[in-house]
mmCIF file of C-alpha atoms in Angstrom:
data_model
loop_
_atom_site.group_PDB
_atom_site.id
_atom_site.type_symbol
_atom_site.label_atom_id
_atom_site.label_comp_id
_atom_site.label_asym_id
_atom_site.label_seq_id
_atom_site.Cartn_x
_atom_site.Cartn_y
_atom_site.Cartn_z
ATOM 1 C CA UNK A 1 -18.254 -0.558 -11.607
ATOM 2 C CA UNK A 2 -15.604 1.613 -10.841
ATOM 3 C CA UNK A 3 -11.810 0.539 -10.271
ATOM 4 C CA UNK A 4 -8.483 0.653 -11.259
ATOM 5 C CA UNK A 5 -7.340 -1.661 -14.092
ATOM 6 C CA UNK A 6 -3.687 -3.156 -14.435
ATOM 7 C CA UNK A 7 -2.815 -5.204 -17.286
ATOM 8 C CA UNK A 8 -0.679 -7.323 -18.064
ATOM 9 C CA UNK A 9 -1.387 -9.603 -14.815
ATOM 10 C CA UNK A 10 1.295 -11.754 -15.281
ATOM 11 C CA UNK A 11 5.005 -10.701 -17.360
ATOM 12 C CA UNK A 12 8.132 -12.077 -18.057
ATOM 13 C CA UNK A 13 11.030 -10.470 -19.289
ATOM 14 C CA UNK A 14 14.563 -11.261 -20.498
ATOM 15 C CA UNK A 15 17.045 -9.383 -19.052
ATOM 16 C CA UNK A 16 17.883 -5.834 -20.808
ATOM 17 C CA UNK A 17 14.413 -5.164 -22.097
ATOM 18 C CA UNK A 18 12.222 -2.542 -21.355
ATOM 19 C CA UNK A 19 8.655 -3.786 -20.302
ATOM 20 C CA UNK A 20 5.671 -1.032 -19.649
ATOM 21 C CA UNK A 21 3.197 -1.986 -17.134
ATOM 22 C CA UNK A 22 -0.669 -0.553 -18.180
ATOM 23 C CA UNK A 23 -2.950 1.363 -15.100
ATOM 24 C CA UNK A 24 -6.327 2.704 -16.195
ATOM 25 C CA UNK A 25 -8.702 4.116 -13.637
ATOM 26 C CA UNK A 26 -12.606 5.474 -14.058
ATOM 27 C CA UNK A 27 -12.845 6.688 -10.477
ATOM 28 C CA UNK A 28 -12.258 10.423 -11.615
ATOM 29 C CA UNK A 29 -9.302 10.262 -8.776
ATOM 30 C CA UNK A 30 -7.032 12.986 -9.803
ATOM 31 C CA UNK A 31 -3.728 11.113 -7.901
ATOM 32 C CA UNK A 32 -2.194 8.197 -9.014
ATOM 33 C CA UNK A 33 0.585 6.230 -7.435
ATOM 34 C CA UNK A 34 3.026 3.304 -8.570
ATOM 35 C CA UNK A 35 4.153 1.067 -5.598
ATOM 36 C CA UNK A 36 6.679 -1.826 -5.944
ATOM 37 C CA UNK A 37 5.879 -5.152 -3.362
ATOM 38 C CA UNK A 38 8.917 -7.649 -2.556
ATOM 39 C CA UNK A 39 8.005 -10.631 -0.572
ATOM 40 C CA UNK A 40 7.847 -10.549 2.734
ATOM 41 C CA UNK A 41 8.450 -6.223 2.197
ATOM 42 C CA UNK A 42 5.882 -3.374 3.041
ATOM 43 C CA UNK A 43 5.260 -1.299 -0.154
ATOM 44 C CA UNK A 44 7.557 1.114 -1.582
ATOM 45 C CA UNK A 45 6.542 3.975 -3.833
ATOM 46 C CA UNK A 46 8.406 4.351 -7.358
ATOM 47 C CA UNK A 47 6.116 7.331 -8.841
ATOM 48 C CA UNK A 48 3.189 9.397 -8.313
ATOM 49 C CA UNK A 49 1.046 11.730 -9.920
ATOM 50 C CA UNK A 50 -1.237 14.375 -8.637
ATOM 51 C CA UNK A 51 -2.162 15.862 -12.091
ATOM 52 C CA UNK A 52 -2.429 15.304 -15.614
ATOM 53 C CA UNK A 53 1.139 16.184 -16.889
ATOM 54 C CA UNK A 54 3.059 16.138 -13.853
ATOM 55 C CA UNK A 55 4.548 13.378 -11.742
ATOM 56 C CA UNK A 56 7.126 13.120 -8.689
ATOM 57 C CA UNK A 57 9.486 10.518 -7.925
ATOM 58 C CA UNK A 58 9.304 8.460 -5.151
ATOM 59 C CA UNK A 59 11.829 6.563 -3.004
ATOM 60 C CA UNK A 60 13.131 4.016 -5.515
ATOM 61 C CA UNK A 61 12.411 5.962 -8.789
ATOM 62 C CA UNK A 62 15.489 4.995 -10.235
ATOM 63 C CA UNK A 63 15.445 2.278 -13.121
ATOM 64 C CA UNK A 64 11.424 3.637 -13.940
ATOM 65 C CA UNK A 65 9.803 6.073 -16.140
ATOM 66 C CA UNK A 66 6.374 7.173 -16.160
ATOM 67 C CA UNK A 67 3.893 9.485 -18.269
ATOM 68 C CA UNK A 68 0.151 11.275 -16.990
ATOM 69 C CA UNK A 69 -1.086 12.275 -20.703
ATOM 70 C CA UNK A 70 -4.969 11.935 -19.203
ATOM 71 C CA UNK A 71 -6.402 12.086 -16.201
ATOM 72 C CA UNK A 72 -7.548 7.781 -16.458
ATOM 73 C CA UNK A 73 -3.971 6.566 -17.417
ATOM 74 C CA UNK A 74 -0.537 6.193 -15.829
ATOM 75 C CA UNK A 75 1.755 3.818 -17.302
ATOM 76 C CA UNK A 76 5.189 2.487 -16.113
ATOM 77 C CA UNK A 77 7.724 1.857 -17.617
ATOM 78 C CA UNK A 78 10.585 -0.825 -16.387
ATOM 79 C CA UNK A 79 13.842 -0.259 -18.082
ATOM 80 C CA UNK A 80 16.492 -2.368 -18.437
ATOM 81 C CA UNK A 81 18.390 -0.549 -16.146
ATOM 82 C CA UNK A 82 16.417 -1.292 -13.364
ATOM 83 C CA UNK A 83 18.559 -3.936 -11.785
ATOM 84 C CA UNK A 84 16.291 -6.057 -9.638
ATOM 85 C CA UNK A 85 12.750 -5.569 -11.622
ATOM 86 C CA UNK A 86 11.588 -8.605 -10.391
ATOM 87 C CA UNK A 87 8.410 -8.187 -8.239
ATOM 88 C CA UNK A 88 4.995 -7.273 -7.886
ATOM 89 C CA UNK A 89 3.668 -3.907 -9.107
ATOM 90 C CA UNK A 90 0.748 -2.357 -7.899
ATOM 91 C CA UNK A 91 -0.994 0.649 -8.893
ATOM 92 C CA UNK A 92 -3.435 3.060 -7.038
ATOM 93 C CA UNK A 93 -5.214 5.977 -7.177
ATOM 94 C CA UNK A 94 -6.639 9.007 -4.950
ATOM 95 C CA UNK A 95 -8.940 11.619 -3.978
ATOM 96 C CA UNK A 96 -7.322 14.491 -2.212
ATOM 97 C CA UNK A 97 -8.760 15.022 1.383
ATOM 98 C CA UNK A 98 -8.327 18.016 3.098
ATOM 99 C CA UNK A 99 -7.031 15.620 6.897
ATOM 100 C CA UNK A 100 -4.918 12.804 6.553
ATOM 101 C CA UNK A 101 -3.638 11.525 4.161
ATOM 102 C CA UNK A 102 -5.142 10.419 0.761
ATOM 103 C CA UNK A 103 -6.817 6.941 0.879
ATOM 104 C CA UNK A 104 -5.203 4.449 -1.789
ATOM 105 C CA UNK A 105 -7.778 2.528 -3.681
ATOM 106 C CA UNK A 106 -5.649 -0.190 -5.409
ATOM 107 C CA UNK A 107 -5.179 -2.005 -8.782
ATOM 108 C CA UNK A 108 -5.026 -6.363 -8.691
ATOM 109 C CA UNK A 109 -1.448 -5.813 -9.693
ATOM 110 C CA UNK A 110 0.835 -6.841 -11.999
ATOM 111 C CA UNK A 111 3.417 -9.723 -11.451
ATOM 112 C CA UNK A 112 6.750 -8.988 -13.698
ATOM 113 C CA UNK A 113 9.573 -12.026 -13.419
ATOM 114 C CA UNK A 114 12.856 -11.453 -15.552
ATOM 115 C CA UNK A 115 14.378 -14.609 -16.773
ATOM 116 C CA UNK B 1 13.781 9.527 6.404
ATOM 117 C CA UNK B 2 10.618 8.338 8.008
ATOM 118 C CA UNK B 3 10.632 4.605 9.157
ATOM 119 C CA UNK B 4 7.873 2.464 10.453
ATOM 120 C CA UNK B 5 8.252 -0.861 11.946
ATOM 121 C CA UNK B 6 5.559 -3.490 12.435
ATOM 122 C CA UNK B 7 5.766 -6.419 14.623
ATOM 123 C CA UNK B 8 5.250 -9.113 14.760
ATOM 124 C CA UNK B 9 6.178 -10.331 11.133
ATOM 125 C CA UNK B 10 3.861 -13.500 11.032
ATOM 126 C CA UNK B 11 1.212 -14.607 13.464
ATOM 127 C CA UNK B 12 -0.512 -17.716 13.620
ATOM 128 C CA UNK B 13 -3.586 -18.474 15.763
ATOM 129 C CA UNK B 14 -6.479 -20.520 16.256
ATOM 130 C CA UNK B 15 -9.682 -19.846 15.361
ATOM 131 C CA UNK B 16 -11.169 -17.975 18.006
ATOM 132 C CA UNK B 17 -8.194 -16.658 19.557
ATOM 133 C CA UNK B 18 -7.609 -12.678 19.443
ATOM 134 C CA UNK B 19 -4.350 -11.019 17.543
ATOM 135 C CA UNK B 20 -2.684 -7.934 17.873
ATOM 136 C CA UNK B 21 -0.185 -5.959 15.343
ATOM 137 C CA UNK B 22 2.000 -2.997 16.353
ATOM 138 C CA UNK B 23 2.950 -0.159 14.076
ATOM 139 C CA UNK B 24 6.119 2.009 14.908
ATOM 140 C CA UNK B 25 7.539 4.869 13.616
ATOM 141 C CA UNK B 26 10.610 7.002 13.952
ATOM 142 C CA UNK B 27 8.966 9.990 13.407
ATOM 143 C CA UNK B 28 5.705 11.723 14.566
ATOM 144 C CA UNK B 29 2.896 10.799 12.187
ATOM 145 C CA UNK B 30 -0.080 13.305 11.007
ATOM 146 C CA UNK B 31 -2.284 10.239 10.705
ATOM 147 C CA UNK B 32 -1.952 6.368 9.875
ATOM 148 C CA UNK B 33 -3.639 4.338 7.914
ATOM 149 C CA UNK B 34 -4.603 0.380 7.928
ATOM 150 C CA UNK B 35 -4.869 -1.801 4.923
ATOM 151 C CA UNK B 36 -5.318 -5.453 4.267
ATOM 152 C CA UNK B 37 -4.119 -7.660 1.431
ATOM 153 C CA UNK B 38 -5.713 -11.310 1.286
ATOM 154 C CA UNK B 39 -3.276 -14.010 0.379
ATOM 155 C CA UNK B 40 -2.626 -13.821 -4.183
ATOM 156 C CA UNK B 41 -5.116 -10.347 -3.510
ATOM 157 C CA UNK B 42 -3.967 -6.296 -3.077
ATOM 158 C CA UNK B 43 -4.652 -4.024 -0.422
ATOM 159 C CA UNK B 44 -7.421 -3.030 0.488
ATOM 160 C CA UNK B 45 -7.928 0.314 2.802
ATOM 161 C CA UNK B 46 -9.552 -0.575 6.208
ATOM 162 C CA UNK B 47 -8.997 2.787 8.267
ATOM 163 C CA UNK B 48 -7.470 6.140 8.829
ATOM 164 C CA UNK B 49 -6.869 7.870 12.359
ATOM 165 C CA UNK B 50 -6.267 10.850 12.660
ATOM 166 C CA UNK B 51 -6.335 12.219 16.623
ATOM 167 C CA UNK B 52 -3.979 11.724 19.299
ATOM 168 C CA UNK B 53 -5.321 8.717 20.937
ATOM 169 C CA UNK B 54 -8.304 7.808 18.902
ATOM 170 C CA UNK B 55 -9.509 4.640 18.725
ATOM 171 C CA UNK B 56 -12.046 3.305 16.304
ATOM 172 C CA UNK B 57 -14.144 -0.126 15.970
ATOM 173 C CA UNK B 58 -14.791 -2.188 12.963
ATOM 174 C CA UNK B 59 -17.001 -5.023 14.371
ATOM 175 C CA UNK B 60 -14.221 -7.375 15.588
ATOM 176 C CA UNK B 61 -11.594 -4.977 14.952
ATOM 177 C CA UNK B 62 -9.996 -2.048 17.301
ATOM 178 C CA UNK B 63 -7.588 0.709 16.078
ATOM 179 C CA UNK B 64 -5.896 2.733 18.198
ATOM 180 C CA UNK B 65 -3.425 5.635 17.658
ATOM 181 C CA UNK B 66 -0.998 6.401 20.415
ATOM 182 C CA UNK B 67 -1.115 9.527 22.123
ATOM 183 C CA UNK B 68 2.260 10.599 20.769
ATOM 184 C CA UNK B 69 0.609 9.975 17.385
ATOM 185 C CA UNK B 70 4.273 7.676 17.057
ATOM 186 C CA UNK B 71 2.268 4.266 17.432
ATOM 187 C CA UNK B 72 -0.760 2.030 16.284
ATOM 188 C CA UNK B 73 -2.430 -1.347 16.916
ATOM 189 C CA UNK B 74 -4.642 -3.108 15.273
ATOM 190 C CA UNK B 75 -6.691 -6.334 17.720
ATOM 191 C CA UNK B 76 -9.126 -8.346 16.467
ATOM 192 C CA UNK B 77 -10.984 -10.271 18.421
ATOM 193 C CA UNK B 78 -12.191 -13.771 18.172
ATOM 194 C CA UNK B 79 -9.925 -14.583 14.801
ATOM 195 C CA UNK B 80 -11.749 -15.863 11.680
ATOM 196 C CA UNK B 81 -10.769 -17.767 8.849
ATOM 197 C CA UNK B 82 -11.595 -14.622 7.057
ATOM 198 C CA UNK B 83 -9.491 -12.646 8.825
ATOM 199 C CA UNK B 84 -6.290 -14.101 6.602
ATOM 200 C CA UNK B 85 -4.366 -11.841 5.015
ATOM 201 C CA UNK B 86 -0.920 -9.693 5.404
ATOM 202 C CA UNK B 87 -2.352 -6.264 7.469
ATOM 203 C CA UNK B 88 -0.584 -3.154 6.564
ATOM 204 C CA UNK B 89 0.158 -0.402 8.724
ATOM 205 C CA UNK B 90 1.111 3.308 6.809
ATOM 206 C CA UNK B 91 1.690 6.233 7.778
ATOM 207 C CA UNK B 92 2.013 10.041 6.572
ATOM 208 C CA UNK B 93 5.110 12.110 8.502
ATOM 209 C CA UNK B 94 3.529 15.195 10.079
ATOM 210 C CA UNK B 95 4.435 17.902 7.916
ATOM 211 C CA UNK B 96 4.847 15.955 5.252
ATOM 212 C CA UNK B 97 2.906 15.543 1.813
ATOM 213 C CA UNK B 98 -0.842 14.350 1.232
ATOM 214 C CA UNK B 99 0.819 11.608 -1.074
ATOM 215 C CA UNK B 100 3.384 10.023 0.414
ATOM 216 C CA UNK B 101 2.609 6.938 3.020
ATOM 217 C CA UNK B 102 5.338 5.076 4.359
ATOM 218 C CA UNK B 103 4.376 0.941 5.085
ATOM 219 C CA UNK B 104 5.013 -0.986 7.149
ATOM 220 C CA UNK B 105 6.421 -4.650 6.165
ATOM 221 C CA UNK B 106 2.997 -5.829 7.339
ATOM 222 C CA UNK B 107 2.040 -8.782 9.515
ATOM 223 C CA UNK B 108 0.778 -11.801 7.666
ATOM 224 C CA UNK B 109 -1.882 -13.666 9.818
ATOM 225 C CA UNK B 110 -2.669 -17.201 9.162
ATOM 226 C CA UNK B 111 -5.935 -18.753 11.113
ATOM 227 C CA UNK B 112 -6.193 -22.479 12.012
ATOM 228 C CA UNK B 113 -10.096 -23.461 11.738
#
């Protein structure tokens, strides 16, 4: 079946590490997003990707890093000077359509808690 | 930058009863999109509108885009226990890129059987 695949599902970090957070996807999408979710919050995009090798910063970019080596993969990367990295981190990925905007098909997400 | 509200925050009903969540944003939108996230779950996409006061049906469910393409709703109609979940309003500023949706907070629903 195809999906998007985020792994670890559950993290914890001490404070000052850097932790990277795995997305693989085999839906041949050629976008790929990283969205932070706070309780109670809407999502808020931290990165995205529209091609292999090139990626765009979203509204709360700072305190991540990420890399699009292939097409399937987009890792993220908390750093330790992200200074609330506590949450829930989903990732998704996208065909672009030609009206609207492009539909989000999401990952099960992965839960990050620093101690 | 762009802003959109949703109201209410959290809605409870009994089973049976109808709901109703309102999307609002600051800034004309090209289209908006639904999404629903079941409770420990992640979104999942439900619909995109794209016209000045469309409307579209899912079986129980009515979208509508306002006319100033500034607004949506989502009803459902005769609530399930199914229907539980935090519903997600986004939407992409006209003019504005393919990739970037701005959410809502969402309305969580809960459903008393």
């Amino acid at each position: 079946d195809g999906g998007i695949t985020q792994s670890p599902k559950y993290l914890f970090r001490k404070e000052g590490q850097n932790v990277t957070l795995s997305c693989e996807q085999n839906l041949n999408h050629d976008a790929m997003y990283w969205y932070r979710q706070d309780p109670g919050q809407g999502l808020r995009l931290i990165y995205y990707s529209q091609i292999v090798n090139d990626f765009q910063k979203g509204d709360i970019a700072e305190g991540y890093s990420v890399s699009r080596e292939k097409k399937e993969s987009f890792p993220l990367t908390v750093t330790s000077a992200q200074k609330n990295p506590t949450a829930f981190y989903l990732c998704a990925s996208s065909i672009w359509r030609l009206t609207g905007a492009n539909v989000l098909t999401f990952g099960a997400g992965s839960r990050l808690t620093v101690l | 930058g762009q802003q959109v509200m949703q109201i209410p925050q959290y809605q409870h009903v009994q089973e049976g009863e109808d709901f109703t969540t309102y999307c609002n944003s600051s800034t004309t939108l090209s289209n908006i999109q639904w999404y629903k996230q079941r409770p420990g779950g992640h979104p999942v996409f439900l619909i995109q509108l794209v016209k000045s006061g469309e409307v579209k049906k899912q079986k129980r469910l009515t979208f509508q885009f306002g006319e100033a393409k500034k607004n949506s709703s989502l009803h459902i109609t005769a609530t399930q226990t199914t229907d539980v979940g935090t519903y997600f309003c986004a939407g992409r500023e006209s003019g504005g890129s393919n990739y970037k949706l701005t959410f809502g907070k969402g309305t969580l629903l809960t459903v008393n059987p």
